[in-house]
mmCIF file of C-alpha atoms in Angstrom:
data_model
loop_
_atom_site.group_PDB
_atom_site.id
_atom_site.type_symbol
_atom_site.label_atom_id
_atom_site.label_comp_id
_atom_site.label_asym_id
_atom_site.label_seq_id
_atom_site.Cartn_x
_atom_site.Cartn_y
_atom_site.Cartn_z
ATOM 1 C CA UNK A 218 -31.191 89.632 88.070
ATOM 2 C CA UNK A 219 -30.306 93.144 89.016
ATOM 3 C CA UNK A 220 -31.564 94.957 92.132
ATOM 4 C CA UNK A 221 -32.618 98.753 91.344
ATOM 5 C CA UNK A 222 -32.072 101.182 93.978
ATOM 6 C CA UNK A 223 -34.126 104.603 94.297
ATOM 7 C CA UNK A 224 -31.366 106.873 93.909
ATOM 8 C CA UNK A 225 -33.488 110.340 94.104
ATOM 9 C CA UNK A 226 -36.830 111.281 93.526
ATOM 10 C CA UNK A 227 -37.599 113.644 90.638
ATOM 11 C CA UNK A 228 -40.112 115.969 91.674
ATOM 12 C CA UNK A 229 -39.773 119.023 89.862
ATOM 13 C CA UNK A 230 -43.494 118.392 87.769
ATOM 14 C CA UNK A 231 -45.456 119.116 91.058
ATOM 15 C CA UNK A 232 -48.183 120.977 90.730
ATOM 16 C CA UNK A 233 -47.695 123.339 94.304
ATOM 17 C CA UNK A 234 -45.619 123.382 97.078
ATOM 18 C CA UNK A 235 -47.879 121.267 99.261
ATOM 19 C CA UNK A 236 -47.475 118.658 97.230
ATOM 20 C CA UNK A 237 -44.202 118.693 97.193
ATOM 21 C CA UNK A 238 -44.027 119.041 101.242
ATOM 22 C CA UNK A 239 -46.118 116.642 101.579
ATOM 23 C CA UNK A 240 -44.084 113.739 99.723
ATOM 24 C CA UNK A 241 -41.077 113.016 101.995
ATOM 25 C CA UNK A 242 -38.805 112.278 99.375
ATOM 26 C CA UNK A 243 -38.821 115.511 97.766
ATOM 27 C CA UNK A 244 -37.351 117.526 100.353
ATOM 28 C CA UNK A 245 -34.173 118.911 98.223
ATOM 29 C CA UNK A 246 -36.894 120.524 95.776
ATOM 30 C CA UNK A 247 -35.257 124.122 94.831
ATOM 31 C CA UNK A 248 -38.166 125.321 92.530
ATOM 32 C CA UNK A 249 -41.820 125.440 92.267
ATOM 33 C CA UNK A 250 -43.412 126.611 89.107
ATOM 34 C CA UNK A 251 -46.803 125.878 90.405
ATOM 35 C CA UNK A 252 -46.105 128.339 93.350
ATOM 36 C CA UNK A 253 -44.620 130.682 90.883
ATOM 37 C CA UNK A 254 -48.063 130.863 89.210
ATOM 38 C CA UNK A 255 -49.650 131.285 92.116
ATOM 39 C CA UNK A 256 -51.870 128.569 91.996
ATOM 40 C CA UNK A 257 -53.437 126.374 95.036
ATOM 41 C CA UNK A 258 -53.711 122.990 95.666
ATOM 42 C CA UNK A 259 -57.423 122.864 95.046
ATOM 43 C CA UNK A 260 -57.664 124.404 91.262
ATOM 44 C CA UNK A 261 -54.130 123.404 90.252
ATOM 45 C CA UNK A 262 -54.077 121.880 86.484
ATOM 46 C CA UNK A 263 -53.287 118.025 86.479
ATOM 47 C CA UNK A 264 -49.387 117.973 84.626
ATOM 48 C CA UNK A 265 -48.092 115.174 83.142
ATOM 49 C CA UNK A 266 -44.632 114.401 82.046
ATOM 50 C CA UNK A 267 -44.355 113.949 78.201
ATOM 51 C CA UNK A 268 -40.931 113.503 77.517
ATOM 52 C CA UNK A 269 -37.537 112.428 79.047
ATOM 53 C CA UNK A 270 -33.496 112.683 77.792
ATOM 54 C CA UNK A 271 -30.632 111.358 79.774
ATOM 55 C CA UNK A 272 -27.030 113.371 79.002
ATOM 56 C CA UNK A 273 -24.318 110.934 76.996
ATOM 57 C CA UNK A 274 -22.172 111.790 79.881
ATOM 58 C CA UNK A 275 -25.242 109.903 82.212
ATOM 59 C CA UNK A 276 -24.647 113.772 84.358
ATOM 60 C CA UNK A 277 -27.962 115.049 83.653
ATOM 61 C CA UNK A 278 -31.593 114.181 83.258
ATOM 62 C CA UNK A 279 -34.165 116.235 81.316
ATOM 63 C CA UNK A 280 -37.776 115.903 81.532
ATOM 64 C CA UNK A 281 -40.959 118.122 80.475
ATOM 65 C CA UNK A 282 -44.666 118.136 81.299
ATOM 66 C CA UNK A 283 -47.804 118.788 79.703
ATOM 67 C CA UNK A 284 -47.891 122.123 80.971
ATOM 68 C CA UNK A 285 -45.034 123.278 79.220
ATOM 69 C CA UNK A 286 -42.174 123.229 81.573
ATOM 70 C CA UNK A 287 -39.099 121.838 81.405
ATOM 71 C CA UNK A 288 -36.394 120.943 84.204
ATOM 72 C CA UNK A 289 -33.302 119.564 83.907
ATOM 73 C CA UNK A 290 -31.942 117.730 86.953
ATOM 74 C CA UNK A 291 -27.979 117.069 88.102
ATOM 75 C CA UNK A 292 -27.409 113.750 88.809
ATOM 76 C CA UNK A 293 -24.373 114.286 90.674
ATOM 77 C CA UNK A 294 -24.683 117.116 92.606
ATOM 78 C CA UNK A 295 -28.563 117.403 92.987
ATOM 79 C CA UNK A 296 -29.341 120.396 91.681
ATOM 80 C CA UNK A 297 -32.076 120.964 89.897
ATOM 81 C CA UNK A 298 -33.200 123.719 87.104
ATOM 82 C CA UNK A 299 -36.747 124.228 85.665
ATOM 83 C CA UNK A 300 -36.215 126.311 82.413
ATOM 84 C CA UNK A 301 -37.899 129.905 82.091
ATOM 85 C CA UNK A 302 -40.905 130.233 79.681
ATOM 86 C CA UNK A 303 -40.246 129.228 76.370
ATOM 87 C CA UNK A 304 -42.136 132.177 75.030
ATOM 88 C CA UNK A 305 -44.047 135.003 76.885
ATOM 89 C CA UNK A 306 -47.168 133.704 78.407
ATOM 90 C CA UNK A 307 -49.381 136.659 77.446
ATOM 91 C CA UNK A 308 -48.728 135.365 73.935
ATOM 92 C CA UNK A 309 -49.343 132.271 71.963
ATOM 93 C CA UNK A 310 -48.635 129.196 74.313
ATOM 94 C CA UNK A 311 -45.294 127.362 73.392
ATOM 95 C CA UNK A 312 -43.917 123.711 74.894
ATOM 96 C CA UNK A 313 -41.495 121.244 73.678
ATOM 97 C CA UNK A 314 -42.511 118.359 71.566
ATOM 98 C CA UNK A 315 -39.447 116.782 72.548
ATOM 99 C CA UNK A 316 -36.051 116.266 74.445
ATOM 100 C CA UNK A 317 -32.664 115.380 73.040
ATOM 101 C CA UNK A 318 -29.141 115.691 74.407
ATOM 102 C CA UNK A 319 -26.443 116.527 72.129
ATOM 103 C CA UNK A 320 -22.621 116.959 72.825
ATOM 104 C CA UNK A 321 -21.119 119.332 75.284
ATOM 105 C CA UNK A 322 -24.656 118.266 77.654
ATOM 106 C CA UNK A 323 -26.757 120.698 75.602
ATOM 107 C CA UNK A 324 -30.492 120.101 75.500
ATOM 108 C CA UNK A 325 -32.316 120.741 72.543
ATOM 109 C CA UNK A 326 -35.820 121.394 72.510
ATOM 110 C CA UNK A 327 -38.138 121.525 69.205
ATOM 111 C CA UNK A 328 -41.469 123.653 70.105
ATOM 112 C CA UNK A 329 -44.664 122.999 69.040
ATOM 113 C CA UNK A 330 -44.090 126.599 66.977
ATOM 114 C CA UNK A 331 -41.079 124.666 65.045
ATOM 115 C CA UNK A 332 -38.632 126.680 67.329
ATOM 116 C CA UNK A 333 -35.764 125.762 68.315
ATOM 117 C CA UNK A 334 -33.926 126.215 71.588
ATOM 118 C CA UNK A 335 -30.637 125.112 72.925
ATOM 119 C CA UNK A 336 -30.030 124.702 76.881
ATOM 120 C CA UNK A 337 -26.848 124.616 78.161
ATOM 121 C CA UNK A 338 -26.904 122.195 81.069
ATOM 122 C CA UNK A 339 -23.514 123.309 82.832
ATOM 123 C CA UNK A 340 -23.708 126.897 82.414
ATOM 124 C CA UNK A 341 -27.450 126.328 83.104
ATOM 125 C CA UNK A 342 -28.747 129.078 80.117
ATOM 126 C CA UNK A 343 -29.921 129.011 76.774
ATOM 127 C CA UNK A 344 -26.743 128.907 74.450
ATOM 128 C CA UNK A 345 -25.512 132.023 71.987
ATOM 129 C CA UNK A 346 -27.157 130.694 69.163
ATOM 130 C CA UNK A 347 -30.355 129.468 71.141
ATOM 131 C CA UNK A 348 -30.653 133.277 72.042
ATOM 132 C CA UNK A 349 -29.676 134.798 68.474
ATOM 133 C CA UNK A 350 -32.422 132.240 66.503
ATOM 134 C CA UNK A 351 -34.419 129.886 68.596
ATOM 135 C CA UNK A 352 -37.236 131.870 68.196
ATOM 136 C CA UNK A 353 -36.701 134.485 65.820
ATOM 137 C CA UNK A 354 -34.734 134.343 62.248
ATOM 138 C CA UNK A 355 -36.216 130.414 61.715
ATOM 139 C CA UNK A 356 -37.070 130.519 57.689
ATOM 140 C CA UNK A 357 -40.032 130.233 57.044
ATOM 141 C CA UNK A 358 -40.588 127.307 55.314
ATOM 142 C CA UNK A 359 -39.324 125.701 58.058
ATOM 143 C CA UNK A 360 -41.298 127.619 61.025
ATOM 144 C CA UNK A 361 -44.676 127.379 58.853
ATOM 145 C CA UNK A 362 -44.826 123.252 57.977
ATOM 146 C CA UNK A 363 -47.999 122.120 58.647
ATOM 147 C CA UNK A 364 -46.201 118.846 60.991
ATOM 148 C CA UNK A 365 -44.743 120.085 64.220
ATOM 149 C CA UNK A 366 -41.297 118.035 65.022
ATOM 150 C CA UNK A 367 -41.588 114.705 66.385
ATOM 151 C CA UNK A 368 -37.810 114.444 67.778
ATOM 152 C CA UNK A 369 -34.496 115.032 67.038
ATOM 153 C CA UNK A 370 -31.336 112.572 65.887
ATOM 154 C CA UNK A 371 -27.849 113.013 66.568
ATOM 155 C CA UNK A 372 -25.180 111.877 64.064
ATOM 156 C CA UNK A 373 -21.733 111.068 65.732
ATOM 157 C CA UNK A 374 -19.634 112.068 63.377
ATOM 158 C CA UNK A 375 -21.455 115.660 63.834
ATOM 159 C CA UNK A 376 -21.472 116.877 66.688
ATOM 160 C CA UNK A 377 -22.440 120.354 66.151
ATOM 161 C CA UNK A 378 -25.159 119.254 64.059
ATOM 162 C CA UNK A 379 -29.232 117.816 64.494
ATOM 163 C CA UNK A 380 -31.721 116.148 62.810
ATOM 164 C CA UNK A 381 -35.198 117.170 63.496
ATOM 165 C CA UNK A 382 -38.149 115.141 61.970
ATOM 166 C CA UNK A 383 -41.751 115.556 61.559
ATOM 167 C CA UNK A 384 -44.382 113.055 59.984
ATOM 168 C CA UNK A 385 -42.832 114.748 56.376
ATOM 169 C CA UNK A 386 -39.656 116.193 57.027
ATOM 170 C CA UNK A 387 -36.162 115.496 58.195
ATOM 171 C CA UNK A 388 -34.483 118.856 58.417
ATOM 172 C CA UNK A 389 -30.287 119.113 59.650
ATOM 173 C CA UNK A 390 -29.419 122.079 61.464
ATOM 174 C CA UNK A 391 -26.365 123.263 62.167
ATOM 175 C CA UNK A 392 -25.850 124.881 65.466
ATOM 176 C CA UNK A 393 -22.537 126.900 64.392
ATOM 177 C CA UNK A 394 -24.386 128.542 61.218
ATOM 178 C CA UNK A 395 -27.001 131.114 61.476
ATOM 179 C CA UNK A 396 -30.221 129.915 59.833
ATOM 180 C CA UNK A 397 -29.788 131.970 56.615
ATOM 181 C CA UNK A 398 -32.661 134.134 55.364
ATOM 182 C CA UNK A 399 -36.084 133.755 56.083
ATOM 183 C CA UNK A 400 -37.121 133.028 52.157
ATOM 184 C CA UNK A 401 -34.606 130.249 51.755
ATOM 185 C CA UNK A 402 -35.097 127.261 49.329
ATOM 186 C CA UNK A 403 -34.816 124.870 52.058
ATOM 187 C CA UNK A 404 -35.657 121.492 50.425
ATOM 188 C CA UNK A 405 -32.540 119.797 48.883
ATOM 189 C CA UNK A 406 -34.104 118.164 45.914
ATOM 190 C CA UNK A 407 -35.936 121.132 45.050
ATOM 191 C CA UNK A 408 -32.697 123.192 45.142
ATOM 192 C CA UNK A 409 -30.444 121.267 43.333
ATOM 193 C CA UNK A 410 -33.759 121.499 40.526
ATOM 194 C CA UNK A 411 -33.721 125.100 41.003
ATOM 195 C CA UNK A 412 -29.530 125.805 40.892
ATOM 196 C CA UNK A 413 -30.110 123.246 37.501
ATOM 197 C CA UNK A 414 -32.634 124.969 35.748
ATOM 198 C CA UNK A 415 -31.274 128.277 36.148
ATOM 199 C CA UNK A 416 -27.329 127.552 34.661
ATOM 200 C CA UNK A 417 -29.404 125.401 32.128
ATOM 201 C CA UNK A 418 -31.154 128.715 30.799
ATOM 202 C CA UNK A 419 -28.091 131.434 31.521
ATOM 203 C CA UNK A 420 -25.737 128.806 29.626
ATOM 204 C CA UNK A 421 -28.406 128.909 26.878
ATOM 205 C CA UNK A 422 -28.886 132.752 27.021
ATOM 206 C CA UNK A 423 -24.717 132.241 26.633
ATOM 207 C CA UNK A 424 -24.418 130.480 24.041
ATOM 208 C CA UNK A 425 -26.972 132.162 21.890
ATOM 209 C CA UNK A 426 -25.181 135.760 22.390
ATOM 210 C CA UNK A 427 -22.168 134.095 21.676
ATOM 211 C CA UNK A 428 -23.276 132.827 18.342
ATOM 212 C CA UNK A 429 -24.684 136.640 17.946
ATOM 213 C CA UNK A 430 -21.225 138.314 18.692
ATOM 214 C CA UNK A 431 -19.174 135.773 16.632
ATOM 215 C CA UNK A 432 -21.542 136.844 13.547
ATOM 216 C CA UNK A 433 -21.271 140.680 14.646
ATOM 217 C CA UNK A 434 -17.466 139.874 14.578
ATOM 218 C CA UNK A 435 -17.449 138.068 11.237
ATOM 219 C CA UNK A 436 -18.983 141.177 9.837
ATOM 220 C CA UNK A 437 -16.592 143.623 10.619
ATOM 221 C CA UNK A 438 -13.780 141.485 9.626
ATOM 222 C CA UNK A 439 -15.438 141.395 6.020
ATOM 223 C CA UNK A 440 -15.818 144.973 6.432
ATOM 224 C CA UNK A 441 -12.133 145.430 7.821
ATOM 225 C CA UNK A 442 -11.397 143.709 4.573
ATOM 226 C CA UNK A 443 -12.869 145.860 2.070
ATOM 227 C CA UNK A 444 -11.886 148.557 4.146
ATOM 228 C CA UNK A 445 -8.449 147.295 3.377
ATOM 229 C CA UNK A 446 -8.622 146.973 -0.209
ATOM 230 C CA UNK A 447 -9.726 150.441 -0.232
ATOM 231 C CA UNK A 448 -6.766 151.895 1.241
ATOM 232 C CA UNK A 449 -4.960 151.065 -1.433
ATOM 233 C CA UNK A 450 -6.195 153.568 -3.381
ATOM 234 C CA UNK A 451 -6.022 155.982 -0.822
ATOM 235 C CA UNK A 452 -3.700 157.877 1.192
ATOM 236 C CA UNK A 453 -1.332 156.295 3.899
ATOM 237 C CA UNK A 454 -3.041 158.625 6.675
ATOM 238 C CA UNK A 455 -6.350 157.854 5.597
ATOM 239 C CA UNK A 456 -5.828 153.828 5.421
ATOM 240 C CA UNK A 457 -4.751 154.038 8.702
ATOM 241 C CA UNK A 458 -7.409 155.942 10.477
ATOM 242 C CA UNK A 459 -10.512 153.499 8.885
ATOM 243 C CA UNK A 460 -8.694 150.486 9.986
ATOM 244 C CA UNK A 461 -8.603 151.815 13.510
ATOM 245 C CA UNK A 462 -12.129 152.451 13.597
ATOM 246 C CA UNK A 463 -12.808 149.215 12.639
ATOM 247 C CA UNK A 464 -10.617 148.046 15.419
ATOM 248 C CA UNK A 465 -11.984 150.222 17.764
ATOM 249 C CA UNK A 466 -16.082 149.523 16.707
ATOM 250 C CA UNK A 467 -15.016 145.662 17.241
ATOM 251 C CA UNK A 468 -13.419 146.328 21.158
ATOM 252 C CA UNK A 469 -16.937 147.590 21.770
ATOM 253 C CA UNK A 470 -19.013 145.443 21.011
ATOM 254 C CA UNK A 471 -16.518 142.741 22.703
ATOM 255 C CA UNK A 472 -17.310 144.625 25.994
ATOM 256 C CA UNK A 473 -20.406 144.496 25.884
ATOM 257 C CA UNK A 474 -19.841 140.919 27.113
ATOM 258 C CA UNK A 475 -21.976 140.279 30.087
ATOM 259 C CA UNK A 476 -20.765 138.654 33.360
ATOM 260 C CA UNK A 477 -22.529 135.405 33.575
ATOM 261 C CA UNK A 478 -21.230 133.986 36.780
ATOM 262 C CA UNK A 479 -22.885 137.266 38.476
ATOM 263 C CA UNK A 480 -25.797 136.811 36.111
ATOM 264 C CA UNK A 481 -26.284 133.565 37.821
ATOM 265 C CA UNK A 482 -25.579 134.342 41.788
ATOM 266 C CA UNK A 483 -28.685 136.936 41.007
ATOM 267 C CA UNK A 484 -31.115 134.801 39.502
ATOM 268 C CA UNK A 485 -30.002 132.013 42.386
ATOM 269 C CA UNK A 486 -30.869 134.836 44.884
ATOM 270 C CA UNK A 487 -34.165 135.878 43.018
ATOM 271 C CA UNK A 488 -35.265 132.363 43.341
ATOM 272 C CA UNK A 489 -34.496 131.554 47.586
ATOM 273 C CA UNK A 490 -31.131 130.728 46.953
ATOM 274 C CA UNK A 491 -28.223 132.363 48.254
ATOM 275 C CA UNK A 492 -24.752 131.023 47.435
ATOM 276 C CA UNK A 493 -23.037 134.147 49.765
ATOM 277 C CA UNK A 494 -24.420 132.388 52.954
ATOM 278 C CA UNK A 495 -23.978 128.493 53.750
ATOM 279 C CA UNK A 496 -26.942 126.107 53.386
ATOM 280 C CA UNK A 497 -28.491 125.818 57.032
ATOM 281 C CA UNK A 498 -32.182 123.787 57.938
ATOM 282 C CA UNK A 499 -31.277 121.542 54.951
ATOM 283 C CA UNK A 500 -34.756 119.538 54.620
ATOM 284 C CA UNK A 501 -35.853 116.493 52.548
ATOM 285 C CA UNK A 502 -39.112 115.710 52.066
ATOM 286 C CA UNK A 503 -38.733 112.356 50.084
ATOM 287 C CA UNK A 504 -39.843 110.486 53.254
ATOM 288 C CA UNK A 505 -43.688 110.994 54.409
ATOM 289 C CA UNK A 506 -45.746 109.521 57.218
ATOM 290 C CA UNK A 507 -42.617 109.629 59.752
ATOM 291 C CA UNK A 508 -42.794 107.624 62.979
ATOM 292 C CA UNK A 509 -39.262 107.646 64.008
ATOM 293 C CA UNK A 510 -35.982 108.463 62.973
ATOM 294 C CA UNK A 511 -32.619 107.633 64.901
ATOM 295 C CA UNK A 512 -29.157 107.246 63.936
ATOM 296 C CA UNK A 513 -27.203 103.669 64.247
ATOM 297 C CA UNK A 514 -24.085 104.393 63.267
ATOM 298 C CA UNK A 515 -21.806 107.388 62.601
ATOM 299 C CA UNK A 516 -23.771 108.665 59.318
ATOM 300 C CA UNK A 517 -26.140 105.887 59.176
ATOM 301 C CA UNK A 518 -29.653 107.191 59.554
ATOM 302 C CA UNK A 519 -32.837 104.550 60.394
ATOM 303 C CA UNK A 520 -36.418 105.698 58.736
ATOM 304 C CA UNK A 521 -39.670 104.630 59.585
ATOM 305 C CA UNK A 522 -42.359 104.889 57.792
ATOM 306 C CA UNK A 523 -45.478 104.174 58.159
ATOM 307 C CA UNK A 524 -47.448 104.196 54.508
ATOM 308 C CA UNK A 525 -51.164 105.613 54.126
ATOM 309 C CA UNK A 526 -52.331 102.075 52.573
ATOM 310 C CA UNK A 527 -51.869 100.818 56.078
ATOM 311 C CA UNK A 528 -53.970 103.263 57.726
ATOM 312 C CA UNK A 529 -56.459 103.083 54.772
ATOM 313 C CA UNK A 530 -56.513 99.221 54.810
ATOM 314 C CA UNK A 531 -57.438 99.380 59.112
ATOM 315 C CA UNK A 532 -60.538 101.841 57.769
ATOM 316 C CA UNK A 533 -64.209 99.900 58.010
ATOM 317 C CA UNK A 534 -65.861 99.481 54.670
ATOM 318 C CA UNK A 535 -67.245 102.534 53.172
ATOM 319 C CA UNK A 536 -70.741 103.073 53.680
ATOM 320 C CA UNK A 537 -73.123 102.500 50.849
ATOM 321 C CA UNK A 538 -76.566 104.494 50.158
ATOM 322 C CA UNK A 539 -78.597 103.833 47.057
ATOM 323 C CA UNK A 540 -79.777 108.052 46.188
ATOM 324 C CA UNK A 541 -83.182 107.025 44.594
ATOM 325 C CA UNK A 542 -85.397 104.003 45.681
ATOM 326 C CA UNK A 543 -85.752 101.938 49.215
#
């Protein structure tokens, strides 16, 4: 059996100072958020820690508490960070739902407001994009689902990308893309139905003003005919100049031709979907009651789920009244 040695003592999640002076072991302690707040001993709220990442690179350890806060401690060379506020604290209250390292020893941290913020643990700062989107910019669809995210999975082979879940939603996000507009078609399946229907009906709308123009064209070539056999009996000059008319009535109503590809890209936009920007916060929903989801293998995602028959089948028997009688 192994022997475990106390290496340091973590004790960022303090409520005041005092407490913090008055454990020994937590001497090196560069930052107190419950002195920031000005708060004493006596009335200071009871904090616990709610979540906890460790780095890939085993350099960094990230914890939060029930307050809100978040610190992020160096293994190495002891120092120790506690993240500013999340959001302002005159407005709505914000805290991470979870923790997760991803490459490069960035922290990302899902909010209970389905933001998303990036910490960068060496340059100790939120990250470019983390500044640009975290909390602003988030589509809606995304920001607005009724489950807050549970945690976050990292697939190997992509290492700029996560996968957030919530108890009906596994959303990837990549961290090089911006998020795309705010009234995005973010569900996959629901896209891909969307992008269908659409070319279905302009490939229709095609092929019925194609039957339209061939007929148009048709006509004027019987006309062009008889045209023709007119000219015979007419001038040279005069031939000429009907057949060209001809000629030049059918060029028309050739360009009148519309461009369907464009005709498409609009309709696609109309609808949430725009094929100028890439697809970012791509979300399934095919999976519901979520407990966990984790990656085993370099794109090879785990799903739990946890079906409502379960939780219906643990229910006590229904109670029954008779309405009339004893």
């Amino acid at each position: 059996q192994g022997v475990f040695t106390t290496v340091r003592r973590h004790c960022q999640h303090r409520n005041t100072k005092d407490e913090v002076e008055a454990d020994a072991g937590c001497s090196d302690v560069l930052t107190h958020p419950g002195e920031a707040k000005n708060i004493v001993a006596a009335v200071a709220d009871m904090r616990t820690i709610t979540s906890m990442a460790v780095s890939s690179s085993g350099k960094f350890v990230a914890t939060s508490d029930s307050a809100g806060y978040v610190a992020v401690v160096g293994i190495d060379n002891k120092g120790a960070t506690v993240l500013p506020p999340l959001a302002p604290r005159k407005q709505q209250q914000e805290w991470p739902t979870s923790l997760e390292f991803v490459t490069g020893d960035q922290l990302v941290l899902p909010t209970n407001l389905n933001h998303v913020f990036v910490w960068d643990a060496v340059k100790r700062s939120f990250t470019k994009w983390s500044r640009a989107f975290g909390a602003t910019n988030i589509p809606r669809t995304y920001s607005r689902m009724m489950s807050c995210v549970a945690g976050v999975a990292v697939n190997p082979a992509e290492p700029d990308c996560i996968y957030t879940f919530a108890t009906n939603h596994i959303t990837r996000i990549d961290l090089t893309l911006a998020p795309g507009s705010q009234s995005a078609v973010l569900n996959i399946h629901k896209r891909k139905q969307i992008e269908q229907d659409i070319i279905a009906k302009v490939v229709e709308e095609k092929e019925r003003e194609t039957s339209e123009r061939l007929s148009e064209q048709s006509q004027y070539k019987r006309k062009r005919k008889q045209s023709v056999s007119e000219s015979a009996r007419m001038d040279v000059d005069d031939a000429a100049s009907d057949v060209a008319s001809v000629v030049s009535e059918a060029a028309s109503v050739r360009s009148q031709g519309k461009d369907w590809e464009g005709t498409i890209v609009a309709r696609l936009r109309e609808a949430g979907i725009n094929v100028a920007e890439p697809h970012n916060f791509r979300m399934t929903e095919r999976y519901q009651n979520l407990m966990h989801a984790s990656f085993v293998d370099a794109n090879t995602m785990v799903v739990l789920e946890r079906p409502w028959i379960d939780v219906a089948s643990a229910l006590p028997a229904a109670f029954h009244r008779h309405k009339f009688g004893s």
